Short mmCIF file of C-alpha atoms in Angstrom, two decimals:
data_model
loop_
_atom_site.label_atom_id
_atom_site.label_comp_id
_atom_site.label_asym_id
_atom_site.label_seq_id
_atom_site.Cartn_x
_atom_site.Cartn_y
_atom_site.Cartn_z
CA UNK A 613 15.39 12.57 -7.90
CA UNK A 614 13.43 9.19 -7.68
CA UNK A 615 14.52 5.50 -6.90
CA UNK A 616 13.77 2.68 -8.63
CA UNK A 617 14.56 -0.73 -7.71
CA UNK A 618 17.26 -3.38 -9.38
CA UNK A 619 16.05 -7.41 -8.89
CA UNK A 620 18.46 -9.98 -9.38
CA UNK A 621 17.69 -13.09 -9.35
CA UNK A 622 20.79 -15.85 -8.14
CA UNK A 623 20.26 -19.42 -8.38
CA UNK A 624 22.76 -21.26 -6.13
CA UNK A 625 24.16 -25.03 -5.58
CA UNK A 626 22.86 -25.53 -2.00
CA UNK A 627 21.28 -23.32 0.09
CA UNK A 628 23.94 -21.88 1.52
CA UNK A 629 24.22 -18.67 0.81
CA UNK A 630 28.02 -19.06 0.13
CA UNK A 631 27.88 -21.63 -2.03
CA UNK A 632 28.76 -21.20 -5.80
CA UNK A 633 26.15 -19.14 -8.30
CA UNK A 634 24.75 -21.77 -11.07
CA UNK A 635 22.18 -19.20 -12.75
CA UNK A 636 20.98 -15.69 -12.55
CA UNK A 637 18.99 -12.68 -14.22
CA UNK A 638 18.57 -9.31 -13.70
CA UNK A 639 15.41 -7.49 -13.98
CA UNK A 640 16.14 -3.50 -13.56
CA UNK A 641 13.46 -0.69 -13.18
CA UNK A 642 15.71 2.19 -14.13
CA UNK A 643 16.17 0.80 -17.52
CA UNK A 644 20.20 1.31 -17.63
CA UNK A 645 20.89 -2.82 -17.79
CA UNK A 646 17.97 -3.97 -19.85
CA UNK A 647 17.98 -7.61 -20.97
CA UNK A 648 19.73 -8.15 -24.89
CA UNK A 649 19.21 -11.85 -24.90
CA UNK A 650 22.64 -12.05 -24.34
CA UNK A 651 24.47 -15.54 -23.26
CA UNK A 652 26.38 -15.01 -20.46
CA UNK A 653 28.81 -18.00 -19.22
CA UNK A 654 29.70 -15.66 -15.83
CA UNK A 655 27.59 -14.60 -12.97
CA UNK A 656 27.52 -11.04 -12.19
CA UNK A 657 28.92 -13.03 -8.72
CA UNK A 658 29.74 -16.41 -7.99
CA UNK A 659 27.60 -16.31 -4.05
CA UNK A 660 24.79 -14.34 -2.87
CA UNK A 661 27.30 -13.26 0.21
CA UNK A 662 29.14 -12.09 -2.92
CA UNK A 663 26.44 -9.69 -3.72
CA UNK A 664 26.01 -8.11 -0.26
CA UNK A 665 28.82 -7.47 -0.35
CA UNK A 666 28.44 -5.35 -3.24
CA UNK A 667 25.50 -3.95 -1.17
CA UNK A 668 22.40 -5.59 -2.97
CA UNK A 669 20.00 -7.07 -0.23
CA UNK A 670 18.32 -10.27 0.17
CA UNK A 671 14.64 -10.11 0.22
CA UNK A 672 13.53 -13.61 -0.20
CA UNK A 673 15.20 -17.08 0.40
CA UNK A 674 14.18 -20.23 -0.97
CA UNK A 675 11.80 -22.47 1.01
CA UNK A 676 12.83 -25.70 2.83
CA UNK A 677 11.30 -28.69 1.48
CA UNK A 678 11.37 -32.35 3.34
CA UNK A 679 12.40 -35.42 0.70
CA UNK A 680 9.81 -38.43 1.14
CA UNK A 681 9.36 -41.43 -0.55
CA UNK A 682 6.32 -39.57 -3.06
CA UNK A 683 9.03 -36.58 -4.31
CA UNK A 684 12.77 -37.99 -3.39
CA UNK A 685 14.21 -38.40 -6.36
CA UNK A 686 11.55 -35.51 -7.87
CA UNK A 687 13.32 -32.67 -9.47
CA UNK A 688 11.91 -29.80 -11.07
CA UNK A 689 12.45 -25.86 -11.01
CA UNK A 690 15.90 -24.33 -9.83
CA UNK A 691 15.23 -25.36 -6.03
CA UNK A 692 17.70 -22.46 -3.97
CA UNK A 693 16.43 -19.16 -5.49
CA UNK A 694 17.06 -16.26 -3.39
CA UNK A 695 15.77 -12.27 -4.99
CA UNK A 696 18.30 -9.44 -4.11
CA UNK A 697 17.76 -5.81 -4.56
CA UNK A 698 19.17 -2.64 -4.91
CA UNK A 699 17.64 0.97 -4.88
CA UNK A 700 19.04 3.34 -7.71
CA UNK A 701 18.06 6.93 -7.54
CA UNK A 702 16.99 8.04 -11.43
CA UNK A 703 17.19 11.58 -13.14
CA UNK B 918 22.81 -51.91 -46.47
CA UNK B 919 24.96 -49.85 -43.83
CA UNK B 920 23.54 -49.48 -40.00
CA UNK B 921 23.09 -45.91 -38.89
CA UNK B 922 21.58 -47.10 -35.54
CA UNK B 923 22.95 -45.50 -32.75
CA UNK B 924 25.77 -46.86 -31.02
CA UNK B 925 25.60 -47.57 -27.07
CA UNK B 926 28.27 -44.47 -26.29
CA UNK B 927 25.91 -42.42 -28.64
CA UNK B 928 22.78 -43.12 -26.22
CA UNK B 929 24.77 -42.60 -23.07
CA UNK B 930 25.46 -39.24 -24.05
CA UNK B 931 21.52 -38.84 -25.25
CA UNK B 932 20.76 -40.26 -21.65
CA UNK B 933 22.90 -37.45 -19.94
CA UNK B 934 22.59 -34.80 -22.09
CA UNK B 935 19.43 -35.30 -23.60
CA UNK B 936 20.27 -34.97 -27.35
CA UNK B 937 22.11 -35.80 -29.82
CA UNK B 938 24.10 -33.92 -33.07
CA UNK B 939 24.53 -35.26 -36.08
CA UNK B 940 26.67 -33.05 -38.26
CA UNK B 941 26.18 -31.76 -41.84
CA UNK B 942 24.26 -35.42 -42.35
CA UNK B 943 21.98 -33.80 -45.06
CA UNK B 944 23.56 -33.51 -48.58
CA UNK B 945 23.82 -30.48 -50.26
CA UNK B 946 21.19 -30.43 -52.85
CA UNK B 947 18.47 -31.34 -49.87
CA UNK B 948 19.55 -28.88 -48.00
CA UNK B 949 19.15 -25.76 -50.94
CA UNK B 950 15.83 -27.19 -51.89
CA UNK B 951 14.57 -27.15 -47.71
CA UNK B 952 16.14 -24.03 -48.29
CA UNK B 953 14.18 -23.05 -51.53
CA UNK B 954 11.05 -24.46 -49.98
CA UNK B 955 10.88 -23.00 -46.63
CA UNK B 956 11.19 -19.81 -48.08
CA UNK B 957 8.80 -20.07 -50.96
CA UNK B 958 5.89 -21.42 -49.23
CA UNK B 959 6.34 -18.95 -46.33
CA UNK B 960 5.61 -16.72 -48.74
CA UNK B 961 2.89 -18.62 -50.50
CA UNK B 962 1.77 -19.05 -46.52
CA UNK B 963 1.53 -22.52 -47.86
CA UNK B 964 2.43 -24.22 -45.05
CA UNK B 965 -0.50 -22.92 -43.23
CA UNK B 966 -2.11 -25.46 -44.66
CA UNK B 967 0.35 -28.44 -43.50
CA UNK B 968 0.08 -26.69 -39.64
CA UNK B 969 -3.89 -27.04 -39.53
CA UNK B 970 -2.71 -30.69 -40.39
CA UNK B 971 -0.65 -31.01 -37.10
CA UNK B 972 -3.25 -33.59 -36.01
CA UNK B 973 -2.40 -35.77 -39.09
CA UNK B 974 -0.55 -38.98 -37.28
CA UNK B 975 1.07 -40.11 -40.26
CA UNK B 976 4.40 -38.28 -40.93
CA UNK B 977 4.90 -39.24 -44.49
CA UNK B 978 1.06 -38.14 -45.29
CA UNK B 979 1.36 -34.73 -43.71
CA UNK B 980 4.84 -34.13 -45.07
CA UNK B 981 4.36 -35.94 -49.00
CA UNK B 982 4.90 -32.77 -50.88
CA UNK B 983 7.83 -31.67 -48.74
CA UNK B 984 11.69 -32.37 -48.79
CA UNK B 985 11.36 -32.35 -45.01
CA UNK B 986 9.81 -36.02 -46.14
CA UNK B 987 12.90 -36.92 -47.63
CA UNK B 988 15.91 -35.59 -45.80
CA UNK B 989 13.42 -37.46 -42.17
CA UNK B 990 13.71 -40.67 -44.31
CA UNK B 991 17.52 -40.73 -44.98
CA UNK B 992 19.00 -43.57 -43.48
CA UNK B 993 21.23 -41.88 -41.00
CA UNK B 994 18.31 -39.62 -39.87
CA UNK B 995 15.34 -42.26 -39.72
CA UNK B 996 17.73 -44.95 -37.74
CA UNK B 997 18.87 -42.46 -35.37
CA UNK B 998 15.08 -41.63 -34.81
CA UNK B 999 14.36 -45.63 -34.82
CA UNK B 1000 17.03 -45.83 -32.05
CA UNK B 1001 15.16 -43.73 -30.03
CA UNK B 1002 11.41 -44.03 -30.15
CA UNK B 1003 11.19 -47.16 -32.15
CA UNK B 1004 9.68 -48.26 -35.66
CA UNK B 1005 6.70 -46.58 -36.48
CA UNK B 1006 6.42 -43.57 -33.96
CA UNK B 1007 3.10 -41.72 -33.66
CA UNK B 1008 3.88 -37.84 -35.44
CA UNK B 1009 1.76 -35.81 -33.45
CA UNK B 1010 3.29 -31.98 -34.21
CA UNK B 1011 5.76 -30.23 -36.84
CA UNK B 1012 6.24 -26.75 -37.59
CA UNK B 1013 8.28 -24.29 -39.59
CA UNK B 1014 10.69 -22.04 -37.82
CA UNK B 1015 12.03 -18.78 -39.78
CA UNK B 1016 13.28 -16.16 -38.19
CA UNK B 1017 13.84 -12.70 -39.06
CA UNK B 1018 16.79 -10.71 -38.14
CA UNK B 1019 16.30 -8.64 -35.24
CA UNK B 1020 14.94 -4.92 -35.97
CA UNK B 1021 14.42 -4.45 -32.25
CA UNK B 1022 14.49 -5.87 -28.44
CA UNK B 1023 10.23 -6.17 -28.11
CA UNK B 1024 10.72 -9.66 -28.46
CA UNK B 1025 13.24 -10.64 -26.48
CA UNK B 1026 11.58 -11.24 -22.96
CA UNK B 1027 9.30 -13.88 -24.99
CA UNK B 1028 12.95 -15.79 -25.56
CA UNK B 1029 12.56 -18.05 -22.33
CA UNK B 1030 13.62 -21.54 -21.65
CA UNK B 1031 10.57 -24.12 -22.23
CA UNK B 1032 10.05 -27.32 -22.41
CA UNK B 1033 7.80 -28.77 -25.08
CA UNK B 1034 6.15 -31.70 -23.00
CA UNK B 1035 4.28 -29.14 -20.51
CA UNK B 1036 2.02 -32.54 -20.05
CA UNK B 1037 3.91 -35.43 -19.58
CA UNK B 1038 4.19 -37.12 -16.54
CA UNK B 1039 6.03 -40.22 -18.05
CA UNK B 1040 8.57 -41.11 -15.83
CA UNK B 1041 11.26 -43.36 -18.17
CA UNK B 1042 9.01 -42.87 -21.76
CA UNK B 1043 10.02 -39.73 -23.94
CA UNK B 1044 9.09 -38.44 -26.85
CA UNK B 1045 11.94 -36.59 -29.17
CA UNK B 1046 11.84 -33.78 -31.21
CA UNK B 1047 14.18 -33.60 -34.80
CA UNK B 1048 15.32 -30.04 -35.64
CA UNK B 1049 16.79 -29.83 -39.19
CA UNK B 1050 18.95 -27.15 -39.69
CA UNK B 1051 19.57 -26.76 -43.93
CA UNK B 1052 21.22 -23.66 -43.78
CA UNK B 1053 25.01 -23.11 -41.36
CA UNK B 1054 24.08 -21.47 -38.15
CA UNK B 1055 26.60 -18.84 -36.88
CA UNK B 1056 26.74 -17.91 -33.50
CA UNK B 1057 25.34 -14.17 -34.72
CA UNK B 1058 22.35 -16.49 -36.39
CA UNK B 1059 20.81 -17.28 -32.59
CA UNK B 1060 20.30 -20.87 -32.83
CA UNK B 1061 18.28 -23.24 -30.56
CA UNK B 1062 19.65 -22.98 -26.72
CA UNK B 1063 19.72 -26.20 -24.97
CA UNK B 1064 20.54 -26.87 -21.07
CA UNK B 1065 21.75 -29.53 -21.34
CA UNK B 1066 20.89 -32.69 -19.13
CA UNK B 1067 17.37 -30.68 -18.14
CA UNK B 1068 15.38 -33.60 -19.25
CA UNK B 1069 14.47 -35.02 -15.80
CA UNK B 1070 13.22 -31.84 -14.22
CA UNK B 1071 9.41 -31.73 -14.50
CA UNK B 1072 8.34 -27.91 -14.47
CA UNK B 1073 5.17 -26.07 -16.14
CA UNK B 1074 6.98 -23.71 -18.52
CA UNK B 1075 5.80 -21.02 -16.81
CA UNK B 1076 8.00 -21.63 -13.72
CA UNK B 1077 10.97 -21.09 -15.78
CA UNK B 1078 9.97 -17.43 -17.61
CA UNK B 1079 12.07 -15.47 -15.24
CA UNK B 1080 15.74 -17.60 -15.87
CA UNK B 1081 17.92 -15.89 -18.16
CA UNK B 1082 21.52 -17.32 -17.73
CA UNK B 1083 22.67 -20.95 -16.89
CA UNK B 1084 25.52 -21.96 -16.13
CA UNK B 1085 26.15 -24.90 -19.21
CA UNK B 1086 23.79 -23.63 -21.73
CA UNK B 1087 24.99 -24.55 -24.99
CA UNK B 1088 23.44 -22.48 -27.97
CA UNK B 1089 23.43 -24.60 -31.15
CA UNK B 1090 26.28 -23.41 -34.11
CA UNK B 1091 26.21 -26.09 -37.05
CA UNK B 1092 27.15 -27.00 -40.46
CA UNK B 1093 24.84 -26.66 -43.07
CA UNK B 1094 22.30 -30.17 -43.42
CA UNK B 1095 22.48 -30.80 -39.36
CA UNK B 1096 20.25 -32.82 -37.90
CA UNK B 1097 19.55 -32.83 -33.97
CA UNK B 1098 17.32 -34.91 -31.58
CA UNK B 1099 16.57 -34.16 -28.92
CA UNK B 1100 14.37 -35.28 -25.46
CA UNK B 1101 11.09 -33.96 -25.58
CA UNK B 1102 11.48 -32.68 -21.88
CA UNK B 1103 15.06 -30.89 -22.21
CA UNK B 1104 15.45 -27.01 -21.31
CA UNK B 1105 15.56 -25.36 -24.69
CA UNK B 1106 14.91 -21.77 -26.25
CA UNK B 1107 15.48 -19.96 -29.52
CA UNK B 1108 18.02 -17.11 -29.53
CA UNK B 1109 17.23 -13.69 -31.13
CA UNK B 1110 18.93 -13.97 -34.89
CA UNK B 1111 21.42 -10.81 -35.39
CA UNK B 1112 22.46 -12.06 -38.52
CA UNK B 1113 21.38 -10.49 -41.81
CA UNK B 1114 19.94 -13.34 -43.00
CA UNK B 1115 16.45 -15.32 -41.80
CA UNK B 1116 17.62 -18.78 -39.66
CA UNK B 1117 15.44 -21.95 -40.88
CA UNK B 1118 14.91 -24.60 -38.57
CA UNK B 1119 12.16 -27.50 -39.15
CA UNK B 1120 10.53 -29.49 -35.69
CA UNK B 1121 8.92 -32.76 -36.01
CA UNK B 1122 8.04 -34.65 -32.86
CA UNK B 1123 7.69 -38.01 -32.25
CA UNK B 1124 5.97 -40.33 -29.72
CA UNK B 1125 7.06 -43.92 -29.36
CA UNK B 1126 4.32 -46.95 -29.75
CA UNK B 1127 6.57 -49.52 -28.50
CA UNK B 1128 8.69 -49.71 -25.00
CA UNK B 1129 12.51 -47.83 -25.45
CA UNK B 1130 14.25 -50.64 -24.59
CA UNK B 1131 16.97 -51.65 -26.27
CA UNK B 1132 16.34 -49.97 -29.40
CA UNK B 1133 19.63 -49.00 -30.90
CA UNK B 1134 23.05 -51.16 -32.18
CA UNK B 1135 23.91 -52.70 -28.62
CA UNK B 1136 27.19 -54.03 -29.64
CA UNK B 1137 29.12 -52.41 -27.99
CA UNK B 1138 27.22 -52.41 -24.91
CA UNK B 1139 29.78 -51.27 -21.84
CA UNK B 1140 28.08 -50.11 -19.04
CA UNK B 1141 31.56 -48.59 -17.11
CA UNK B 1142 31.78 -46.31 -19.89
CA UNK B 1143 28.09 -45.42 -19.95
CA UNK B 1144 28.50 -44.59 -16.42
CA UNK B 1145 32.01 -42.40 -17.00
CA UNK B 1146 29.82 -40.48 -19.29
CA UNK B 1147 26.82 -40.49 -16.58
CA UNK B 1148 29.12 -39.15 -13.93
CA UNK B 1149 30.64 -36.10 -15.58
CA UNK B 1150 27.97 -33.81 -14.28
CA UNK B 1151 27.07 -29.91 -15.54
CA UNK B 1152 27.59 -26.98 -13.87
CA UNK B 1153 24.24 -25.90 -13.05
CA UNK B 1154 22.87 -29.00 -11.22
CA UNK B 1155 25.09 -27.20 -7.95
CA UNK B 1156 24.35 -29.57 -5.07
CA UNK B 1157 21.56 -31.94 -6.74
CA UNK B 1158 24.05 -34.32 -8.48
CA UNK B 1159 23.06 -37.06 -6.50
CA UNK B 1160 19.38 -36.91 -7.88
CA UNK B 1161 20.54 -36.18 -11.31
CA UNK B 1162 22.44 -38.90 -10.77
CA UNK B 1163 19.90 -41.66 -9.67
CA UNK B 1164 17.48 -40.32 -12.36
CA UNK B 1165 19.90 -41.18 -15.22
CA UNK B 1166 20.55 -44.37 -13.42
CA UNK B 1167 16.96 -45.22 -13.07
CA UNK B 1168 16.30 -44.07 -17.00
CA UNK B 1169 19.15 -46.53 -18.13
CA UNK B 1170 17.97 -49.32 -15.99
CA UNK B 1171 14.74 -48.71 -18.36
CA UNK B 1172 16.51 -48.68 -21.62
CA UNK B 1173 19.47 -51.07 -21.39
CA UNK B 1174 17.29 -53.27 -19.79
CA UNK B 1175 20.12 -54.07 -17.18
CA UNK B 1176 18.46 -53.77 -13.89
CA UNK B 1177 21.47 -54.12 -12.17
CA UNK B 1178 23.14 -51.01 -13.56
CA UNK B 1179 24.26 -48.49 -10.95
CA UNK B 1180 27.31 -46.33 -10.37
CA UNK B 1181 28.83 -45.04 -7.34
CA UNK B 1182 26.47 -47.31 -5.38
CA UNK B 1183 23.94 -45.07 -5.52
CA UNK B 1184 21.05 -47.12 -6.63
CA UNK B 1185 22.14 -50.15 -5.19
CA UNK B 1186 22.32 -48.84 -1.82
CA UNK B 1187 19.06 -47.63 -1.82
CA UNK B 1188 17.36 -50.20 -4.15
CA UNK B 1189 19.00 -53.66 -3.49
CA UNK B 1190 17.79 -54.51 -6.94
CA UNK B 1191 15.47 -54.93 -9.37
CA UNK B 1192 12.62 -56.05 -7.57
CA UNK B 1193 12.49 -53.22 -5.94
CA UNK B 1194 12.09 -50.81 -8.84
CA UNK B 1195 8.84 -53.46 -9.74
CA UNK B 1196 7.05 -52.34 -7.22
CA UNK B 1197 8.16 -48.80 -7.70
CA UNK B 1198 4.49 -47.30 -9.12
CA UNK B 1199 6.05 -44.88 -11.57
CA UNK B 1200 8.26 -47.45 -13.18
CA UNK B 1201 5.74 -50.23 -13.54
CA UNK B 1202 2.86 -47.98 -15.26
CA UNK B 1203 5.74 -46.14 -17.69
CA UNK B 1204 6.71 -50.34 -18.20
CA UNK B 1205 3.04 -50.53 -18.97
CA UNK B 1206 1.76 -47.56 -20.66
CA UNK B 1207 4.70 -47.93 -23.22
CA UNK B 1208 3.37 -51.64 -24.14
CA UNK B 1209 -0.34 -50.97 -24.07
CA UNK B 1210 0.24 -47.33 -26.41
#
């Protein structure tokens, strides 16, 4: 018996990590969930704190950046990312 | 002669949402010979020819043996273009989208969002893109995805690879002979076709040579109800409505050519008015690169 890792990926409103889920996706080294192209309209959970719950763990949270008068009103990428994980033992 | 320019309510919506549908536009018979054609020269692999033509900046040159020539100069489709990038756009890319039915999932981590524009730093100018759909799209069919309102968010497609779901994402399902155009900066992505039958979509993209102001049927300019359709947000901007906001505000200000425009105070608390967005650097060179084009 082995483990392999689960990474999902939320995308929340703030940076809270309460605050509501606005995108996700789920990349999963045991191959039991692989990606079918899919459209989902429901997160797998609607906070991070949602997902510990469920006992994935954080392992990276987005970045702070400061607004100035060059990037204020600059938007680009999905800015609060945070990468959970879970460990799955496979056959 | 009728007037198939877009209507002010029409270009609010293009503002927020960053396209525009226009339903089962195409008649029949155009649509079976697109049909006919697509299918036939893919077949032929004539329309490798027309590709290594991309550079070709005349539209009706590149496209004179093609339908596609004819359904982009029906009056409903060319004034809706003409509302948005002017008389006489440059035609800098088309291409030919069938897709097969799906035989198996290899593909489908290639099925990202994108945007087109990877290079294009414009702040307020846009090119659009003009997807003809002949043939109905189910849902099963996998049409084009769109995010929509993802027009103002600069990324290098790359960034985006690893998003799968978004809350909002709309995937395309139309009548036969649709027509839709759409920002050449919006979130977008085709979705894998479990149909039984190929999905045929063709892309022409347009660049404006003149400055997008004012370009459509401005009769019934009314700037609350622009900004009732400005403020209704989409779920996956979360906590950034604000900036969403002030970009729409800022792109309007451009187009309607009412410097004044704001809602919620958001502009005007921040930029007491017009003169201020005159010396705003971004603003003035889009202003200038759009005349000197």
């Amino acid at each position: 018996m082995s483990q392999r890792q689960r990474i999902l990926i939320m995308y929340l409103s703030t940076a809270c990590l309460a605050s509501e889920t606005t995108a996700w996706a789920e990349y999963d080294g045991t191959g039991k969930h692989p990606y079918t192209g899919a459209m989902e309209t429901e997160p797998p959970y609607w906070s991070v704190l949602e997902a510990m719950k469920d006992g994935w763990r954080v392992i990276q949270f987005p970045s702070d950046q400061a607004a100035t008068s060059e990037n204020a009103y600059r938007t680009g990428p999905f800015p609060f990312e945070f990468i959970l994980e879970k460990l799955e033992d496979v056959a | 002669m009728n007037n198939y320019l877009l209507n002010t309510i029409q270009m609010a919506h293009f503002v927020d949402e960053g396209y525009i549908i226009l339903e089962g536009v195409i008649p029949e018979h155009l649509c079976h010979q697109a049909i006919d054609e697509t299918r036939e020269k893919e077949a032929q692999d004539a329309y490798t020819s027309i590709r290594e033509q991309r550079h070709h900046f005349s539209w009706d040159e590149a496209l004179q043996d093609s339908v596609y020539k004819e359904i982009l100069e029906l009056p409903q489709v060319a004034q809706a273009i003409e509302s948005l990038v002017g008389t006489n756009p440059q035609f800098d890319h088309y291409r030919v989208h069938r897709t097969q039915p799906l035989t198996d999932n290899a593909h489908l981590n290639f099925l990202h969002y994108h945007q087109d524009c990877m290079v294009d730093m414009r702040p307020y100018t846009f090119d659009i893109n003009v997807s003809i759909y002949p043939q109905e799209i189910t849902p099963e069919m996998g049409g084009t995805m769109f995010l929509p309102g993802s027009q103002y968010r600069k990324v290098h497609n790359s960034n985006m690879y690893r998003y799968q779901h978004v809350r909002g994402s709309k995937q395309l399902v139309c009548a036969a002979g649709t027509v839709v155009l759409w920002h050449g900066n919006i979130w977008h992505s085709g979705r894998p076709n479990r149909s039984e039958s190929d999905r045929i979509m063709f892309l022409a993209r347009f660049n404006p040579c003149v400055p997008q102001i004012r370009l459509w049927n401005t009769e019934d300019m009314d700037q609350e109800a622009v900004a009732q359709i400005m403020l209704r947000g989409h779920a996956w901007i979360g906590g950034e409505h604000p900036l969403e906001w002030m970009n729409r505000i800022r792109q309007w200000r451009y187009m309607s050519g009412d410097h004044e425009f704001d809602f919620m105070g958001y502009a005007k608390r921040v930029h007491h008015s017009f003169e201020y967005d005159l010396n705003d650097q971004p603003y003035r060179e889009s202003v200038y690169n759009s005349i000197t084009r």
